[in-house]
PDB file of C-alpha atoms in Angstrom:
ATOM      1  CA  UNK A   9     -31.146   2.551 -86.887  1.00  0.00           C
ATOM      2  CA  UNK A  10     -30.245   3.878 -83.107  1.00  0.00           C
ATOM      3  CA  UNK A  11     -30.786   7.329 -82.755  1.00  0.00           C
ATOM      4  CA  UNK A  12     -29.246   8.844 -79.219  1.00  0.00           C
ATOM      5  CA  UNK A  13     -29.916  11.983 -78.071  1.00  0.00           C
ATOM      6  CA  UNK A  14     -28.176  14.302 -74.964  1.00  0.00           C
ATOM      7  CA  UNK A  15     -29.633  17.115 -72.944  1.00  0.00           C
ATOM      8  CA  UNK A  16     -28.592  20.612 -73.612  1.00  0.00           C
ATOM      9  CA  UNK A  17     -26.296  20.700 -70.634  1.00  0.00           C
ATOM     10  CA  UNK A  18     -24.083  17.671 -71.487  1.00  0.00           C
ATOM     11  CA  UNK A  19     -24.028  18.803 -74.696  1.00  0.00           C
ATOM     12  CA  UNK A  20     -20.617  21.209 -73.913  1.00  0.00           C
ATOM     13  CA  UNK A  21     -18.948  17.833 -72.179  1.00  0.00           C
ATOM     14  CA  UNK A  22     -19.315  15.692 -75.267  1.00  0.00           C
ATOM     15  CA  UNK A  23     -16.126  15.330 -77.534  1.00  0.00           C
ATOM     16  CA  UNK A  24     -15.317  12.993 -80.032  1.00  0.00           C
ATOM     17  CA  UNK A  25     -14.362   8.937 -78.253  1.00  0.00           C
ATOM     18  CA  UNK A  26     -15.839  10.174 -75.237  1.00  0.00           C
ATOM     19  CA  UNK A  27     -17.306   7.440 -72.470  1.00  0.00           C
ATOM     20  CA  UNK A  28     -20.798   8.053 -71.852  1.00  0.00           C
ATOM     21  CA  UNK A  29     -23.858   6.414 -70.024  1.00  0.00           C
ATOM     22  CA  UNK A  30     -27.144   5.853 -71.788  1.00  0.00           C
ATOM     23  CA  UNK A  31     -30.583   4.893 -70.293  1.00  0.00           C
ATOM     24  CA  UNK A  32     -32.810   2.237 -72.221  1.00  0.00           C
ATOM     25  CA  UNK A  33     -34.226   4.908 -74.821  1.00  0.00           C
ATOM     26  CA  UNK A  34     -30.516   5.589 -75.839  1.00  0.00           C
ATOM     27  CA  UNK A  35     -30.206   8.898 -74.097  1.00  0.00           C
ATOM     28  CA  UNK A  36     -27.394  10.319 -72.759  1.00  0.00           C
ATOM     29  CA  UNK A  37     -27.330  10.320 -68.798  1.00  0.00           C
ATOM     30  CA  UNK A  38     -23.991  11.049 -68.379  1.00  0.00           C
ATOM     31  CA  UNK A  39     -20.293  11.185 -69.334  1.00  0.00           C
ATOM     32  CA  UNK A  40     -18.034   8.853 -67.494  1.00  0.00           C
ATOM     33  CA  UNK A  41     -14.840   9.976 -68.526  1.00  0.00           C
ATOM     34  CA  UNK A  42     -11.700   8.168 -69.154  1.00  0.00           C
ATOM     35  CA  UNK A  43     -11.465   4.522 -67.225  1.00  0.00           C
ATOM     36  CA  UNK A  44      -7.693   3.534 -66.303  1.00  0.00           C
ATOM     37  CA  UNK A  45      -6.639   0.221 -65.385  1.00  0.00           C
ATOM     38  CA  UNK A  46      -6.333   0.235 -61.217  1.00  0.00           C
ATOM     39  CA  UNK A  47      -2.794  -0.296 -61.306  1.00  0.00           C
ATOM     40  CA  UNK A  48      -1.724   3.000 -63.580  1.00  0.00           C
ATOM     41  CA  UNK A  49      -4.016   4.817 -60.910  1.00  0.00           C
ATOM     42  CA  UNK A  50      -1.845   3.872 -57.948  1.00  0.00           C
ATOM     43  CA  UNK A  51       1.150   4.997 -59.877  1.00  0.00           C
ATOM     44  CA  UNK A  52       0.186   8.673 -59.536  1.00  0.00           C
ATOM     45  CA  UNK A  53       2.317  10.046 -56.795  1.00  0.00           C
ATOM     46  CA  UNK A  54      -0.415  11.374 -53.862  1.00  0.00           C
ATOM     47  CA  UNK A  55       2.229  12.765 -51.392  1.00  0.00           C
ATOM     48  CA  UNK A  56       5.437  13.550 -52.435  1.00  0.00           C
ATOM     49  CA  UNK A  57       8.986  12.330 -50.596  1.00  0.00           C
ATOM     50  CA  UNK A  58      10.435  14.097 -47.482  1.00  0.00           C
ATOM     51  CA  UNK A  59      13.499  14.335 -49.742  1.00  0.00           C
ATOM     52  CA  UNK A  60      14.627  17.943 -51.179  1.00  0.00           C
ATOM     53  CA  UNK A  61      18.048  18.652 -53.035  1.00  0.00           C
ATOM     54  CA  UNK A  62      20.397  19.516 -49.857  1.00  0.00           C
ATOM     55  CA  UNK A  63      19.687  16.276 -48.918  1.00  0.00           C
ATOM     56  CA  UNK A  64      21.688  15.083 -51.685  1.00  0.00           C
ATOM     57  CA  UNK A  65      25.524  14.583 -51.044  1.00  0.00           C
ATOM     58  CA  UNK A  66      27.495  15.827 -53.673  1.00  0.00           C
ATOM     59  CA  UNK A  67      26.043  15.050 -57.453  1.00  0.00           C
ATOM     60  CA  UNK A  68      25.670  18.755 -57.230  1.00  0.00           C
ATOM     61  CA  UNK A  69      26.282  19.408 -61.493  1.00  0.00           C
ATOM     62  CA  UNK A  70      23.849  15.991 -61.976  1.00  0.00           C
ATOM     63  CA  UNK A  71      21.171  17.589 -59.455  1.00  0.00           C
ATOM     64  CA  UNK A  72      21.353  20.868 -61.779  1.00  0.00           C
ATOM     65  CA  UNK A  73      21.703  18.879 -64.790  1.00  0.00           C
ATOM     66  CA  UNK A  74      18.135  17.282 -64.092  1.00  0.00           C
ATOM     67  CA  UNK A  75      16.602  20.125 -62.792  1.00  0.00           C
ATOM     68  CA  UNK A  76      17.413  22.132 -66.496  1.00  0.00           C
ATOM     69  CA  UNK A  77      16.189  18.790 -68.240  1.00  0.00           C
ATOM     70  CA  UNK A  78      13.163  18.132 -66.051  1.00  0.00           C
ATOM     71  CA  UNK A  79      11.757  20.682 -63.620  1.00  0.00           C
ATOM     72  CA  UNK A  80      12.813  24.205 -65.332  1.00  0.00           C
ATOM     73  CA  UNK A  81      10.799  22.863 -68.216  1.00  0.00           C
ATOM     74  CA  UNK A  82       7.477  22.275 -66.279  1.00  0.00           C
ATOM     75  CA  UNK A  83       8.040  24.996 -63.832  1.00  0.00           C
ATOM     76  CA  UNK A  84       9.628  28.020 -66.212  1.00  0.00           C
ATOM     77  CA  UNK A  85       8.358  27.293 -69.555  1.00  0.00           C
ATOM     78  CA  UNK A  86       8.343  31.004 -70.881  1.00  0.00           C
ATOM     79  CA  UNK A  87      12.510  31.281 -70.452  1.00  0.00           C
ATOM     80  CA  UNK A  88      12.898  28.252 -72.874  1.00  0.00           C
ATOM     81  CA  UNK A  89      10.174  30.451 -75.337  1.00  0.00           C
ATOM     82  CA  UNK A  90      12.863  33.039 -74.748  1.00  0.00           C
ATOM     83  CA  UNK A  91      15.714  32.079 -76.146  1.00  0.00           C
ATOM     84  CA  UNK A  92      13.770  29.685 -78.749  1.00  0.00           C
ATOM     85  CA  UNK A  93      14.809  26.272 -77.405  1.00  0.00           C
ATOM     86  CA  UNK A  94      13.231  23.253 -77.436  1.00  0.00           C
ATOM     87  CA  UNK A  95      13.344  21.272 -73.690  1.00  0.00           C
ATOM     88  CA  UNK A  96      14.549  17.655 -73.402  1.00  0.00           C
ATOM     89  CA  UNK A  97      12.076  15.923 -73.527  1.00  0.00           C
ATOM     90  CA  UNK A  98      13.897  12.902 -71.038  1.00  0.00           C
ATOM     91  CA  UNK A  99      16.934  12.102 -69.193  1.00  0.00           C
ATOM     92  CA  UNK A 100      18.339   8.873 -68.573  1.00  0.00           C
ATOM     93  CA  UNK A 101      20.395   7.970 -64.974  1.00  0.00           C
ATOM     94  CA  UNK A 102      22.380   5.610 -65.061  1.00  0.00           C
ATOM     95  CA  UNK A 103      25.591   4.543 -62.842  1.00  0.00           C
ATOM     96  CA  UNK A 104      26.731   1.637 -60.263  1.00  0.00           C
ATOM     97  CA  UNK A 105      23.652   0.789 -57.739  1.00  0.00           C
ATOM     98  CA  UNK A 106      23.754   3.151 -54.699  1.00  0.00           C
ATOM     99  CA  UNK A 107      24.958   6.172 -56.184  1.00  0.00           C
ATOM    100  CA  UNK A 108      21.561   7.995 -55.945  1.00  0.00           C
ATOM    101  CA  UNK A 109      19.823   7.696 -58.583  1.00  0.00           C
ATOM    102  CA  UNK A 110      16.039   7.151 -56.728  1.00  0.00           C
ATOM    103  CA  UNK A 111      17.376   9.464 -54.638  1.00  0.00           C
ATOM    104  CA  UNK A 112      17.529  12.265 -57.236  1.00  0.00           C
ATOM    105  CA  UNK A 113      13.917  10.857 -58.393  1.00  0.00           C
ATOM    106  CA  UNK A 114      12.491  11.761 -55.280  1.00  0.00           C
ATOM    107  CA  UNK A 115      14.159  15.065 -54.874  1.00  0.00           C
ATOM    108  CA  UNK A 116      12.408  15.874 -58.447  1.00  0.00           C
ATOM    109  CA  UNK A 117       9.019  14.575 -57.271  1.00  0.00           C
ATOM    110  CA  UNK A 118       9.476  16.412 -53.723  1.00  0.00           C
ATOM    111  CA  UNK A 119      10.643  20.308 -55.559  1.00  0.00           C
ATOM    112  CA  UNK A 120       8.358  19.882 -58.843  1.00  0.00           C
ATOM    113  CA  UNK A 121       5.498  21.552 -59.097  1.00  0.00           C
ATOM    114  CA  UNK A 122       4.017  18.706 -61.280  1.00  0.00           C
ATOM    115  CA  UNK A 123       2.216  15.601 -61.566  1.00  0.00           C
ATOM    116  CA  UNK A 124       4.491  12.336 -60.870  1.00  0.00           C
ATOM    117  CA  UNK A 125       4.265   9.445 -61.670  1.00  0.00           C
ATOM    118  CA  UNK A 126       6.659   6.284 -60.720  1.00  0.00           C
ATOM    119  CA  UNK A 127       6.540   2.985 -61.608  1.00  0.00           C
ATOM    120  CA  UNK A 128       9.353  -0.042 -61.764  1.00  0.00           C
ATOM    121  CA  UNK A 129       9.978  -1.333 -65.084  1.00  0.00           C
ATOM    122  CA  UNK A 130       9.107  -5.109 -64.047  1.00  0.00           C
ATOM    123  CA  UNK A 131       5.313  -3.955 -63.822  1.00  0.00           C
ATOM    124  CA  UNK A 132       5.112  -3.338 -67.845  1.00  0.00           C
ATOM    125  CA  UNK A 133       6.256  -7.196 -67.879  1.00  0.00           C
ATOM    126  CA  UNK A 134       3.101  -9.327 -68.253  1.00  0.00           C
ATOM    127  CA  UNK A 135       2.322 -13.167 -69.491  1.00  0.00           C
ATOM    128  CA  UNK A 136      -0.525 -12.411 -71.691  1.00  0.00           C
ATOM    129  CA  UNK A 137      -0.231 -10.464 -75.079  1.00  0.00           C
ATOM    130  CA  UNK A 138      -0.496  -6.519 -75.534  1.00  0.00           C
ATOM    131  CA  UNK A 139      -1.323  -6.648 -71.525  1.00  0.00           C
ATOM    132  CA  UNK A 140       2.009  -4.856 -70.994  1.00  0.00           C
ATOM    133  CA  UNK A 141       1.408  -2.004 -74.003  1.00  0.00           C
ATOM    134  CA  UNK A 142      -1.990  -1.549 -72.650  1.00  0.00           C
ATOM    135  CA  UNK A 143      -0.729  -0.507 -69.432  1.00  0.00           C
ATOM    136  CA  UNK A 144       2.380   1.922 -71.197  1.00  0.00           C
ATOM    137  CA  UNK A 145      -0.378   3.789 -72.801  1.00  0.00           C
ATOM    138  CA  UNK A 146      -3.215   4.497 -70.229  1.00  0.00           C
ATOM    139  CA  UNK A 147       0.180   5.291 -68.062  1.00  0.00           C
ATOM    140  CA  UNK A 148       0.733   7.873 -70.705  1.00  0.00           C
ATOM    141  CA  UNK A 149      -2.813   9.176 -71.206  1.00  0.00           C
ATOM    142  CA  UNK A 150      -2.949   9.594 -67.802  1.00  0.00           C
ATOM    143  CA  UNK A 151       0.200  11.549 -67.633  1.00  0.00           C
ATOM    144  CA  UNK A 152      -1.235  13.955 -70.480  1.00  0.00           C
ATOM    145  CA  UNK A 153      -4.654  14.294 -68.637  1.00  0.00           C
ATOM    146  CA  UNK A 154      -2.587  15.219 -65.338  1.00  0.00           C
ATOM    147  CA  UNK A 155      -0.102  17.686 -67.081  1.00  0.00           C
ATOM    148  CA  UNK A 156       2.417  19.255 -66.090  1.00  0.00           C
ATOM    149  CA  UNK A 157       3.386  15.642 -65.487  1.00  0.00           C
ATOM    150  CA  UNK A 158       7.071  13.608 -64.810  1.00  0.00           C
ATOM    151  CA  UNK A 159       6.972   9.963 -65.844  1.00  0.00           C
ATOM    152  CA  UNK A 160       9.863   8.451 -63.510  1.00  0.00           C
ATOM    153  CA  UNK A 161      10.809   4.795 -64.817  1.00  0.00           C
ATOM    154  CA  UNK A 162      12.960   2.934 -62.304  1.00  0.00           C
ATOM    155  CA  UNK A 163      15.390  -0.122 -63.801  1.00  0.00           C
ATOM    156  CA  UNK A 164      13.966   0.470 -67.037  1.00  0.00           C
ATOM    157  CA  UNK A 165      16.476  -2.045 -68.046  1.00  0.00           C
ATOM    158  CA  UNK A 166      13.692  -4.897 -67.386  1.00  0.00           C
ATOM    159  CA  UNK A 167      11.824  -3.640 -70.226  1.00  0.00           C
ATOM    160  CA  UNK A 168      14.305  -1.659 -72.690  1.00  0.00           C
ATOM    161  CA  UNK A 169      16.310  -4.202 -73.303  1.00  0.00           C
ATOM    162  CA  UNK A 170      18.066  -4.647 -76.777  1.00  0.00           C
ATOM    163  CA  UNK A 171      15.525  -6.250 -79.113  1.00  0.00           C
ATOM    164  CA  UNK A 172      16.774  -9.948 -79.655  1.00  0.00           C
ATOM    165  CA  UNK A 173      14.991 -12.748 -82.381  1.00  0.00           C
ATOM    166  CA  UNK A 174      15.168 -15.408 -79.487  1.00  0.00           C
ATOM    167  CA  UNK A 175      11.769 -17.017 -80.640  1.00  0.00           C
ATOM    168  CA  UNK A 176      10.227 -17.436 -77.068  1.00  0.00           C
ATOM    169  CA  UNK A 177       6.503 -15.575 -76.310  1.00  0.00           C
ATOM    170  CA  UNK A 178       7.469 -14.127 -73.672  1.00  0.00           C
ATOM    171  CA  UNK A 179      10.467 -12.025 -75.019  1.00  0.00           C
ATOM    172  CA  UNK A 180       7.972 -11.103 -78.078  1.00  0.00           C
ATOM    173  CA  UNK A 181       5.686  -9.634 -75.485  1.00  0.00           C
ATOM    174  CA  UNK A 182       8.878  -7.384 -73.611  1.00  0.00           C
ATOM    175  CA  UNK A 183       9.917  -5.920 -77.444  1.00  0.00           C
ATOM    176  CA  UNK A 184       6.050  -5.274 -77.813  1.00  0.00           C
ATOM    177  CA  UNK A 185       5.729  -3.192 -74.744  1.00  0.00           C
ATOM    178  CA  UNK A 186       9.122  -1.729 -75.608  1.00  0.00           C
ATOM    179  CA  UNK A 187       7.187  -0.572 -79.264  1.00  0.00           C
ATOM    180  CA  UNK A 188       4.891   0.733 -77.253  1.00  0.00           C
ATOM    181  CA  UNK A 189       7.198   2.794 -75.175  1.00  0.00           C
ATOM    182  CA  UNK A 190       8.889   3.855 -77.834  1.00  0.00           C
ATOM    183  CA  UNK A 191       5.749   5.189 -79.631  1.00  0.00           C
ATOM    184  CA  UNK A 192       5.042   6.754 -76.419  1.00  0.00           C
ATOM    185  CA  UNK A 193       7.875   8.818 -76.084  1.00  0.00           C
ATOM    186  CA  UNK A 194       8.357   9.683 -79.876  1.00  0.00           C
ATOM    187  CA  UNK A 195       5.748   9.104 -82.085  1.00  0.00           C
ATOM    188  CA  UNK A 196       3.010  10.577 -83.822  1.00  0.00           C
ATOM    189  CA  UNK A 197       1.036  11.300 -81.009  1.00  0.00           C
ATOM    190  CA  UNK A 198       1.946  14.925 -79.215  1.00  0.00           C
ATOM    191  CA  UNK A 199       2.921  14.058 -75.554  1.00  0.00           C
ATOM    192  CA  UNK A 200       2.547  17.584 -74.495  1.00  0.00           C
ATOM    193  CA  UNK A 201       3.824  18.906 -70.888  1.00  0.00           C
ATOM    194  CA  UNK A 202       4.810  15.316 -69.830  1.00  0.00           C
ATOM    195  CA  UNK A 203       8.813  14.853 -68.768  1.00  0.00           C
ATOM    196  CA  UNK A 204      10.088  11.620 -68.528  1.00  0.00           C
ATOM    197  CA  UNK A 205      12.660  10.350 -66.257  1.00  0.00           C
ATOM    198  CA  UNK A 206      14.384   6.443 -66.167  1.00  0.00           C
ATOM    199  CA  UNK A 207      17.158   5.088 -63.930  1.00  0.00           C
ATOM    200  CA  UNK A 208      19.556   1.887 -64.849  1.00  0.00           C
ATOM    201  CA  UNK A 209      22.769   0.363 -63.921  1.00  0.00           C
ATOM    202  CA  UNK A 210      22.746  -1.615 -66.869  1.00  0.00           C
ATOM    203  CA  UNK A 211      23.057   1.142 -69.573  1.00  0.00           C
ATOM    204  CA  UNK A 212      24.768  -0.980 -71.806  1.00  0.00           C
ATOM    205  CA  UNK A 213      21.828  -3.316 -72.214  1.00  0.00           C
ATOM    206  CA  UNK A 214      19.354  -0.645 -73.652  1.00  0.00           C
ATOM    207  CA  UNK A 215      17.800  -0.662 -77.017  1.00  0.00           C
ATOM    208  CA  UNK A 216      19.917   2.135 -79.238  1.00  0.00           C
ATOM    209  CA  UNK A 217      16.166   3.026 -80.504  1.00  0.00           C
ATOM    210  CA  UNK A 218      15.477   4.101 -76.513  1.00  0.00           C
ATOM    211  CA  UNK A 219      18.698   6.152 -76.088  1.00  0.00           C
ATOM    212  CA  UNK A 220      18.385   8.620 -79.581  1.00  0.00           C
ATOM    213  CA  UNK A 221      17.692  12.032 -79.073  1.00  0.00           C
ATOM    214  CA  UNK A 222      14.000  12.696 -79.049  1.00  0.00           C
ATOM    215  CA  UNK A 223      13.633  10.173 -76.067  1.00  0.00           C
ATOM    216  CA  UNK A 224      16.405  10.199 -74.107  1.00  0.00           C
ATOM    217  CA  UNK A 225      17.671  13.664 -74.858  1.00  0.00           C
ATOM    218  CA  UNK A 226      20.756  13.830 -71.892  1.00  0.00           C
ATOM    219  CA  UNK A 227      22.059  10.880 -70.638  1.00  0.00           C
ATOM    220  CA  UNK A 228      23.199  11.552 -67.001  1.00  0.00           C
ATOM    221  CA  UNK A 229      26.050   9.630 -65.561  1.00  0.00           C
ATOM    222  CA  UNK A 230      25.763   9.251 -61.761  1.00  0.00           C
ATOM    223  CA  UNK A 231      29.131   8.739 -60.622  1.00  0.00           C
ATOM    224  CA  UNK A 232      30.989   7.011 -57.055  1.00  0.00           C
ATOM    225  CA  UNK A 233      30.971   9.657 -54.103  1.00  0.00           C
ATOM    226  CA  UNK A 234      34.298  11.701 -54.521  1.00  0.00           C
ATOM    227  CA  UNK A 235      35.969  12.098 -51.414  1.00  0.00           C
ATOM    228  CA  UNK A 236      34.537  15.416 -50.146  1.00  0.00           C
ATOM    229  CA  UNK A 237      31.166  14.171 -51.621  1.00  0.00           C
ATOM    230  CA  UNK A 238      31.232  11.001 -49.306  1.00  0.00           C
ATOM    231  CA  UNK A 239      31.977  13.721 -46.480  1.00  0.00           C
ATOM    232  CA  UNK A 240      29.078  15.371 -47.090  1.00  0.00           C
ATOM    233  CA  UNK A 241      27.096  12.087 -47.265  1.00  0.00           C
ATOM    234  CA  UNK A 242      28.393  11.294 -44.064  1.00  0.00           C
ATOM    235  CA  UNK A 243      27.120  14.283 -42.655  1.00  0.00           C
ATOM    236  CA  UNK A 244      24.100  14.160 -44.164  1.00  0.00           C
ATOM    237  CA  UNK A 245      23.001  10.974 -42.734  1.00  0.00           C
ATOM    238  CA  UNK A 246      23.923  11.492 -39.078  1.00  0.00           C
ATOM    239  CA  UNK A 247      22.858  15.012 -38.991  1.00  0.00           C
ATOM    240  CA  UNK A 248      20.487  13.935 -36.613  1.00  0.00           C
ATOM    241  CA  UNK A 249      22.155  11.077 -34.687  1.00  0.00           C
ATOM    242  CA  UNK A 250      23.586  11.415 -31.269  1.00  0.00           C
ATOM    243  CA  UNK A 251      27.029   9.317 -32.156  1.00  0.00           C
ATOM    244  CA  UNK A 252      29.312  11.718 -30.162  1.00  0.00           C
ATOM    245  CA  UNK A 253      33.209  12.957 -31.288  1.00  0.00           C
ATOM    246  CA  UNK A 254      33.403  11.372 -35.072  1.00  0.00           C
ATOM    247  CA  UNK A 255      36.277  11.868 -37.412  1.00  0.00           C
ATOM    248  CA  UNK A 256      34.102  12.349 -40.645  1.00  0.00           C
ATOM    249  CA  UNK A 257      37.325  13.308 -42.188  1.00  0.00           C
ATOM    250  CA  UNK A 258      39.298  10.049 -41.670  1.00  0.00           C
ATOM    251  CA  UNK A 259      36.221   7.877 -42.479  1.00  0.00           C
ATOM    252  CA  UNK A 260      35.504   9.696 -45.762  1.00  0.00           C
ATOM    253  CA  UNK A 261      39.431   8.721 -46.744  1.00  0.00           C
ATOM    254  CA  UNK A 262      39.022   5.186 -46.316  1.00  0.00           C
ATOM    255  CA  UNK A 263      35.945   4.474 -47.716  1.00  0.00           C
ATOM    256  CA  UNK A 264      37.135   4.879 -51.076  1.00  0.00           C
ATOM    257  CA  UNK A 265      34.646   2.890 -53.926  1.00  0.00           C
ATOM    258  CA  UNK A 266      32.230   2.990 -51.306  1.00  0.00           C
ATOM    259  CA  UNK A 267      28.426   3.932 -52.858  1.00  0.00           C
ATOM    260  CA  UNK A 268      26.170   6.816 -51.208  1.00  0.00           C
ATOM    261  CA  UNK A 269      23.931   3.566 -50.112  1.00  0.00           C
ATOM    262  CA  UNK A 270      27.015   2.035 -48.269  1.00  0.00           C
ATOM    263  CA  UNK A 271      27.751   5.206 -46.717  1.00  0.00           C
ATOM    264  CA  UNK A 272      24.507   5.393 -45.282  1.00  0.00           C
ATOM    265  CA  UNK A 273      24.497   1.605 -43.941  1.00  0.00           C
ATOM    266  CA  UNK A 274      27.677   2.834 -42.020  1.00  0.00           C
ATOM    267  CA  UNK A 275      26.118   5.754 -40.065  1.00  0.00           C
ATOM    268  CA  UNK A 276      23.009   3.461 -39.201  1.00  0.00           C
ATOM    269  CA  UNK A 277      25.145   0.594 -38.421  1.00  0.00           C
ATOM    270  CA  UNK A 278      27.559   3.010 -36.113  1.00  0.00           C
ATOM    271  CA  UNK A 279      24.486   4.568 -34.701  1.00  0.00           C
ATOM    272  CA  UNK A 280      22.852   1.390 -33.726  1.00  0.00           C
ATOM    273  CA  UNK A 281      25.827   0.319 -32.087  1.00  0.00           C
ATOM    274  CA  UNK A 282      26.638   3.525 -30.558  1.00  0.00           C
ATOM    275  CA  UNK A 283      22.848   2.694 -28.690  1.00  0.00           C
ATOM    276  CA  UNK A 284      23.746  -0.393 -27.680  1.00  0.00           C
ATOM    277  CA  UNK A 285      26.611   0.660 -26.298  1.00  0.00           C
ATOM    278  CA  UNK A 286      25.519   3.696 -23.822  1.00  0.00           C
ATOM    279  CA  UNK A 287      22.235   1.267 -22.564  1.00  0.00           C
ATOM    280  CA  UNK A 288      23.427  -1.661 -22.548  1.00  0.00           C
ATOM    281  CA  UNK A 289      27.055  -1.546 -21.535  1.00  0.00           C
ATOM    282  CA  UNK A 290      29.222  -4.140 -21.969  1.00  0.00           C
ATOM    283  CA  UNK A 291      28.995  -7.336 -23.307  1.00  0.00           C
ATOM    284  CA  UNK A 292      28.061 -10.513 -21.600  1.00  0.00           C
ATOM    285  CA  UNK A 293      31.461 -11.644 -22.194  1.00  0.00           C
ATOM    286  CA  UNK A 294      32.546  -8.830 -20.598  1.00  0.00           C
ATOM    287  CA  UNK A 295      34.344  -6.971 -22.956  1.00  0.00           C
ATOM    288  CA  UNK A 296      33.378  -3.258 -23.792  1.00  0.00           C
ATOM    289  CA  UNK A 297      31.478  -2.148 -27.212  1.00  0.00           C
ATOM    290  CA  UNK A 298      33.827  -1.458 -29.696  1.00  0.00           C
ATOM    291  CA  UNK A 299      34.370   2.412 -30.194  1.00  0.00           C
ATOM    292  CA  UNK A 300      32.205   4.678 -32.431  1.00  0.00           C
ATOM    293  CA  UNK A 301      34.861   5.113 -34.991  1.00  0.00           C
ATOM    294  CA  UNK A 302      35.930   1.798 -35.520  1.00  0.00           C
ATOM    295  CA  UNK A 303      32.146   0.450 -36.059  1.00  0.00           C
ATOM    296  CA  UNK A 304      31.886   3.325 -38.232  1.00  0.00           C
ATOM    297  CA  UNK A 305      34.821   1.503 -40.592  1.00  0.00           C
ATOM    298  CA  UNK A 306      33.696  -1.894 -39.961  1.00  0.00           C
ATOM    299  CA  UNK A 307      32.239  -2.629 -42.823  1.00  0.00           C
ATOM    300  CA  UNK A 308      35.117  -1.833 -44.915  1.00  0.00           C
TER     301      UNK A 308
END
């Protein structure tokens, strides 16, 4: 029979499954506290994105969308007590790659007063067995211990997936890190102020289990630039380049189907060029640079 016994003043730190340290008479020396595995810590978010919303071309209903789902919730709890609602608990992003979907993300991460926490889906993926569920709940314990926290999932896709009887290992360990998950974000256990956010562009692949309400509470479509949103992209992302007389106007017509992503590549690639062309002068075959506007088109 062990007997252990704690001073009087670490008496008021013990609670029930708490780590402690003992000496070699069994006493109490201290409490150690919860120990996370080294890759949930460097999840945790330390400084937050230079990103805010007005950096965000068009997507204005989707940016308002998430901040009513996500943010509002963390940040003004007491109007949701108001009117005797309860707050979506996540959000799902999903559309074509490009469209903004990180982007949004790190808006969130950059306005909310909270905790956040991103990881990729592909780091829940692991060889050996419950490795992967391990990690999906010290991410969430961490989350709770940090609340007001936002769980951001990127390409969740690489672990939701729609549960298939395949017979392999490996796919047995995805479904049982997607269990986990799924326990996570709707089970018995109270999650408390932690919002979670996820981003595909493979919607149709998810588990039906991961998109009911409860979990995924608004599913957020995140659409191709319209053509005054690609405008605004435009200017957006050459705000601070020195590219001279640009018809934003004429370029935002023809790039039609292009992605916020694209639109970006264009101002960099016309900027770069635009460089090149004022230090460097003409080429070595002697003809000039081609003009700002049509590099700005080039790629479509």
């Amino acid at each position: 029979e062990y007997l252990t016994t704690a001073p009087e003043e670490l008496r008021v730190l013990l609670k029930p499954g708490a780590k402690v340290a003992v000496n070699n008479a069994l006493s109490i020396v201290k409490v150690i506290g919860n120990i996370y595995d080294a890759r949930v810590r460097v999840m945790e978010l330390e400084e937050s994105p230079e990103i805010c919303y007005e950096q965000i071309g068009g997507l204005s209903d989707q940016v308002k969308e998430v901040r009513e789902a996500v943010e509002y919730p963390l940040t003004k709890p007491e109007i949701f007590r108001r009117i005797g609602v309860e707050p979506p608990k996540g959000i799902l992003l999903f559309g074509a790659p490009g469209t903004g979907k990180t982007l949004i993300a790190k808006a969130v991460a950059h306005e909310a007063k909270a905790t956040f926490i991103r990881m990729s889906g592909s780091e829940l993926v692991h060889k050996f067995i419950g490795e992967g569920a391990g990690l999906v709940r010290e991410l969430f314990q961490l989350a709770r211990e940090r609340a007001p926290a936002i769980v951001f999932i990127d390409e969740i896709d690489a672990v939701g997936s729609m549960r298939t009887n395949d017979g392999t290992s490996g796919s047995a360990e995805v479904q049982r890190t997607l269990m986990q998950l799924l326990a996570e974000m709707d089970g018995f256990d109270n999650r408390g102020d932690v919002r979670i956010m996820a981003a595909t562009n493979r919607a149709d692949m998810l588990d039906p289990a991961l998109l009911r309400p409860g979990r995924f509470d608004r599913l957020i479509e995140i659409p191709l630039p319209d053509k005054e949103s690609r405008l605004q992209i435009l200017k957006i992302h050459s705000r601070k380049m020195h590219i001279g007389d640009v018809d934003f106007e004429q370029i935002a017509t023809i790039t039609e189907k292009a992605t916020g992503a694209e639109l970006e590549a264009v101002c960099r690639e016309a900027a770069s060029l635009n460089f090149a062309s004022s230090h460097f002068g003409s080429s070595t075959s002697g003809a000039s640079s081609p003009p700002l506007r049509s590099s700005c088109c080039r790629r479509f």
